[in-house]
Each structure stands twice: as structure tokens, then as C-alpha cells.
Amino acid sequence: MIPRYRTIVYATDLSDNAAHAFRHAVSLARSHDGVIHVLHVMPEVESAVMNYVSTVIGPDQLADMELGHKDEVRRLIQQRLKQFAEDELKDHPEDLGRVTEIHVRHGRAVGTILTLARELDADLIVMGTHGKGRLHYTFLGSVAEKVLHRAKCPVLAVPLLT
């Protein structure tokens, strides 16, 4: 059976290359009458640091700051989506409606991407790569490479534009 990409997880680090990958997510969603879930993963802060900050400013204020930061990132993504629509979706403005939700989560990028894909029973994960060279992959690996190896659904890794 020919695959249908109805539920697409688009993972973004908010870099310029991530915007290039979004073009692919929109194209596939349009072709398959699918929806896009945008995901941005904010790195976890060491628990010792969180405990210290919580002690200094108080746990309630820390929780408020974390929620405020998530909202700020969500607003930034919404602004970028609006700009993308103005710049590139003039002929298909309805495509912006394919973005059904913006998820902003704390965690490790690979695990968080895979968890959301499982939760949504995603048909495809779309993400950009950074292309940092062989040495980088030898010693550090990459989020895209790890997602490619561990995902239970297809992954489209869009290379960096040069």
C-alpha cells in the first residue's frame, strides 16, 4: 500500500535550516491532506541549578517563569509561521491551517521527538540537519541521526542549504 502522511511531526530548533525543512512538511501535508504538529524542544536544566534557582526566587515564581518562557517560544513560532505564510503561501493560504498544534516541551530532543511521534501515531517526522561534518558525528552524533535510527515511522531529514 502507498503510504499516506496524514499526521506529520515537524521538529524545529528554530534555525534557518529548520524553516527549509518546514517547506517540505507543508508540501507533504498538502499532497496527502495531512496535518502538521510543530515541536520545539527546550533543553532540560540540571536539577541542581533548578533547585538553586527555586530556592532563590521561590518555586511558584520559577514555575511562572518556565510557563512564560514556553509561551514566548510558542509566540515566536506563531510569528514565524505567519511570516512564512505571507512570504510563501500566497497561492495556498489555507496551508497554514494544516498546523494543528504547536508543542513546546522540555527534555532531551531525541526522546521528546520520538515520544510525541508515538503519542500522535505520526506517519512522518520532518526535521532539518545541521551538516556539521564527519568529525562532529563521530564524537557527538546528531539529533537527526539518532531520530532516524530509533523512530518507528519514516523520517525526512532535510539537509542544510549552503
mmCIF file of C-alpha atoms in Angstrom:
data_model
loop_
_atom_site.group_PDB
_atom_site.id
_atom_site.type_symbol
_atom_site.label_atom_id
_atom_site.label_comp_id
_atom_site.label_asym_id
_atom_site.label_seq_id
_atom_site.Cartn_x
_atom_site.Cartn_y
_atom_site.Cartn_z
ATOM 1 C CA MET A 1 0.000 0.000 0.000
ATOM 2 C CA ILE A 2 1.243 3.510 -0.823
ATOM 3 C CA PRO A 3 1.922 5.427 2.422
ATOM 4 C CA ARG A 4 -0.212 8.414 3.384
ATOM 5 C CA TYR A 5 1.314 11.125 5.537
ATOM 6 C CA ARG A 6 -1.745 12.368 7.416
ATOM 7 C CA THR A 7 -0.035 13.230 10.716
ATOM 8 C CA ILE A 8 3.350 14.923 10.426
ATOM 9 C CA VAL A 9 5.582 15.920 13.323
ATOM 10 C CA TYR A 10 7.799 18.819 12.292
ATOM 11 C CA ALA A 11 10.646 19.175 14.795
ATOM 12 C CA THR A 12 12.270 22.605 14.818
ATOM 13 C CA ASP A 13 15.232 24.102 16.614
ATOM 14 C CA LEU A 14 14.174 27.497 15.215
ATOM 15 C CA SER A 15 17.269 27.694 12.997
ATOM 16 C CA ASP A 16 17.240 28.924 9.396
ATOM 17 C CA ASN A 17 17.544 25.353 8.127
ATOM 18 C CA ALA A 18 14.514 24.328 10.169
ATOM 19 C CA ALA A 19 12.464 26.751 8.072
ATOM 20 C CA HIS A 20 13.705 24.976 4.934
ATOM 21 C CA ALA A 21 12.541 21.657 6.400
ATOM 22 C CA PHE A 22 9.129 23.215 7.131
ATOM 23 C CA ARG A 23 8.633 23.781 3.398
ATOM 24 C CA HIS A 24 8.871 20.014 2.931
ATOM 25 C CA ALA A 25 6.421 19.375 5.769
ATOM 26 C CA VAL A 26 3.895 21.765 4.187
ATOM 27 C CA SER A 27 4.333 20.210 0.756
ATOM 28 C CA LEU A 28 3.769 16.702 2.081
ATOM 29 C CA ALA A 29 0.796 17.750 4.208
ATOM 30 C CA ARG A 30 -0.758 19.436 1.182
ATOM 31 C CA SER A 31 -0.157 16.393 -1.039
ATOM 32 C CA HIS A 32 -1.603 13.960 1.483
ATOM 33 C CA ASP A 33 -4.281 16.197 3.025
ATOM 34 C CA GLY A 34 -2.418 15.885 6.309
ATOM 35 C CA VAL A 35 -1.854 17.938 9.423
ATOM 36 C CA ILE A 36 1.365 19.235 10.945
ATOM 37 C CA HIS A 37 2.288 19.250 14.628
ATOM 38 C CA VAL A 38 5.147 21.680 15.231
ATOM 39 C CA LEU A 39 7.515 20.639 18.035
ATOM 40 C CA HIS A 40 10.262 22.665 19.678
ATOM 41 C CA VAL A 41 12.227 21.009 22.456
ATOM 42 C CA MET A 42 13.728 23.220 25.125
ATOM 43 C CA PRO A 43 16.740 21.669 26.833
ATOM 44 C CA GLU A 44 16.414 20.497 30.393
ATOM 45 C CA VAL A 45 18.306 22.458 33.001
ATOM 46 C CA GLU A 46 20.376 20.488 35.505
ATOM 47 C CA SER A 47 18.321 19.649 38.586
ATOM 48 C CA ALA A 48 20.948 21.217 40.895
ATOM 49 C CA VAL A 49 20.595 24.515 39.037
ATOM 50 C CA MET A 50 16.791 24.297 39.140
ATOM 51 C CA ASN A 51 16.872 23.619 42.881
ATOM 52 C CA TYR A 52 19.178 26.577 43.467
ATOM 53 C CA VAL A 53 17.040 28.949 41.375
ATOM 54 C CA SER A 54 13.905 27.648 43.069
ATOM 55 C CA THR A 55 15.451 28.348 46.478
ATOM 56 C CA VAL A 56 16.466 31.866 45.488
ATOM 57 C CA ILE A 57 13.277 33.046 43.740
ATOM 58 C CA GLY A 58 10.740 30.552 45.054
ATOM 59 C CA PRO A 59 9.129 27.553 43.382
ATOM 60 C CA ASP A 60 5.975 29.420 42.324
ATOM 61 C CA GLN A 61 7.909 32.167 40.583
ATOM 62 C CA LEU A 62 10.141 29.578 38.876
ATOM 63 C CA ALA A 63 7.076 27.735 37.569
ATOM 64 C CA ASP A 64 5.637 31.030 36.302
ATOM 65 C CA MET A 65 8.934 31.846 34.568
ATOM 66 C CA GLU A 66 9.007 28.427 32.865
ATOM 67 C CA LEU A 67 5.418 28.823 31.629
ATOM 68 C CA GLY A 68 6.204 32.340 30.450
ATOM 69 C CA HIS A 69 9.225 31.116 28.517
ATOM 70 C CA LYS A 70 7.199 28.346 26.851
ATOM 71 C CA ASP A 71 4.559 30.901 25.877
ATOM 72 C CA GLU A 72 7.267 33.194 24.499
ATOM 73 C CA VAL A 73 8.679 30.382 22.332
ATOM 74 C CA ARG A 74 5.165 29.468 21.163
ATOM 75 C CA ARG A 75 4.539 33.120 20.181
ATOM 76 C CA LEU A 76 7.858 33.211 18.295
ATOM 77 C CA ILE A 77 6.876 30.095 16.346
ATOM 78 C CA GLN A 78 3.446 31.588 15.593
ATOM 79 C CA GLN A 79 5.108 34.775 14.303
ATOM 80 C CA ARG A 80 7.439 32.745 12.081
ATOM 81 C CA LEU A 81 4.509 30.712 10.754
ATOM 82 C CA LYS A 82 2.627 33.909 9.949
ATOM 83 C CA GLN A 83 5.679 35.328 8.162
ATOM 84 C CA PHE A 84 6.140 32.048 6.286
ATOM 85 C CA ALA A 85 2.509 32.209 5.141
ATOM 86 C CA GLU A 86 2.913 35.796 3.952
ATOM 87 C CA ASP A 87 6.157 35.005 2.115
ATOM 88 C CA GLU A 88 5.458 31.590 0.656
ATOM 89 C CA LEU A 89 1.792 30.633 0.855
ATOM 90 C CA LYS A 90 0.213 33.395 -1.193
ATOM 91 C CA ASP A 91 -1.260 30.833 -3.590
ATOM 92 C CA HIS A 92 -2.270 28.425 -0.808
ATOM 93 C CA PRO A 93 -3.021 30.427 2.371
ATOM 94 C CA GLU A 94 -5.160 27.544 3.640
ATOM 95 C CA ASP A 95 -1.963 25.516 4.161
ATOM 96 C CA LEU A 96 -1.231 27.443 7.349
ATOM 97 C CA GLY A 97 -4.386 25.806 8.745
ATOM 98 C CA ARG A 98 -2.632 22.452 8.417
ATOM 99 C CA VAL A 99 -0.619 23.342 11.514
ATOM 100 C CA THR A 100 -2.919 21.919 14.157
ATOM 101 C CA GLU A 101 -0.798 22.432 17.247
ATOM 102 C CA ILE A 102 2.477 23.930 18.445
ATOM 103 C CA HIS A 103 4.118 21.774 21.104
ATOM 104 C CA VAL A 104 6.836 23.303 23.289
ATOM 105 C CA ARG A 105 8.341 20.742 25.638
ATOM 106 C CA HIS A 106 11.297 20.439 27.975
ATOM 107 C CA GLY A 107 13.553 17.442 27.595
ATOM 108 C CA ARG A 108 16.166 15.778 25.511
ATOM 109 C CA ALA A 109 15.493 16.404 21.847
ATOM 110 C CA VAL A 110 15.639 12.830 20.542
ATOM 111 C CA GLY A 111 13.449 11.286 23.236
ATOM 112 C CA THR A 112 10.950 14.134 23.140
ATOM 113 C CA ILE A 113 10.581 13.966 19.342
ATOM 114 C CA LEU A 114 10.086 10.207 19.432
ATOM 115 C CA THR A 115 7.621 10.431 22.332
ATOM 116 C CA LEU A 116 5.420 12.967 20.555
ATOM 117 C CA ALA A 117 5.530 10.935 17.340
ATOM 118 C CA ARG A 118 4.334 7.890 19.306
ATOM 119 C CA GLU A 119 1.647 9.850 21.176
ATOM 120 C CA LEU A 120 0.233 11.167 17.904
ATOM 121 C CA ASP A 121 0.735 7.916 15.991
ATOM 122 C CA ALA A 122 2.599 10.091 13.466
ATOM 123 C CA ASP A 123 3.038 8.927 9.905
ATOM 124 C CA LEU A 124 6.199 11.015 9.360
ATOM 125 C CA ILE A 125 8.770 13.107 11.231
ATOM 126 C CA VAL A 126 10.294 16.047 9.323
ATOM 127 C CA MET A 127 13.396 17.808 10.611
ATOM 128 C CA GLY A 128 16.431 19.703 9.380
ATOM 129 C CA THR A 129 20.024 18.629 9.751
ATOM 130 C CA HIS A 130 22.955 20.858 10.509
ATOM 131 C CA GLY A 131 25.619 19.139 8.420
ATOM 132 C CA LYS A 132 28.428 19.754 10.888
ATOM 133 C CA GLY A 133 30.776 17.278 9.248
ATOM 134 C CA ARG A 134 32.189 13.816 9.894
ATOM 135 C CA LEU A 135 34.171 14.734 12.979
ATOM 136 C CA HIS A 136 31.062 16.071 14.685
ATOM 137 C CA TYR A 137 29.091 12.885 14.004
ATOM 138 C CA THR A 138 31.979 10.654 15.092
ATOM 139 C CA PHE A 139 32.217 12.215 18.521
ATOM 140 C CA LEU A 140 28.851 13.763 19.264
ATOM 141 C CA GLY A 141 26.255 12.215 16.984
ATOM 142 C CA SER A 142 23.304 14.307 15.904
ATOM 143 C CA VAL A 143 19.669 14.593 16.805
ATOM 144 C CA ALA A 144 18.568 13.817 13.252
ATOM 145 C CA GLU A 145 20.784 10.761 13.023
ATOM 146 C CA LYS A 146 19.550 9.382 16.345
ATOM 147 C CA VAL A 147 15.914 10.007 15.412
ATOM 148 C CA LEU A 148 16.499 8.246 12.073
ATOM 149 C CA HIS A 149 17.814 5.162 13.863
ATOM 150 C CA ARG A 150 15.175 4.999 16.589
ATOM 151 C CA ALA A 151 11.945 6.181 15.007
ATOM 152 C CA LYS A 152 9.095 3.747 14.371
ATOM 153 C CA CYS A 153 7.828 5.858 11.461
ATOM 154 C CA PRO A 154 9.601 7.324 8.410
ATOM 155 C CA VAL A 155 11.831 10.363 8.970
ATOM 156 C CA LEU A 156 12.593 13.042 6.427
ATOM 157 C CA ALA A 157 15.908 14.678 7.349
ATOM 158 C CA VAL A 158 16.335 17.788 5.225
ATOM 159 C CA PRO A 159 19.995 18.748 4.719
ATOM 160 C CA LEU A 160 21.362 22.194 5.396
ATOM 161 C CA LEU A 161 21.186 24.610 2.484
ATOM 162 C CA THR A 162 24.515 26.091 1.514
#
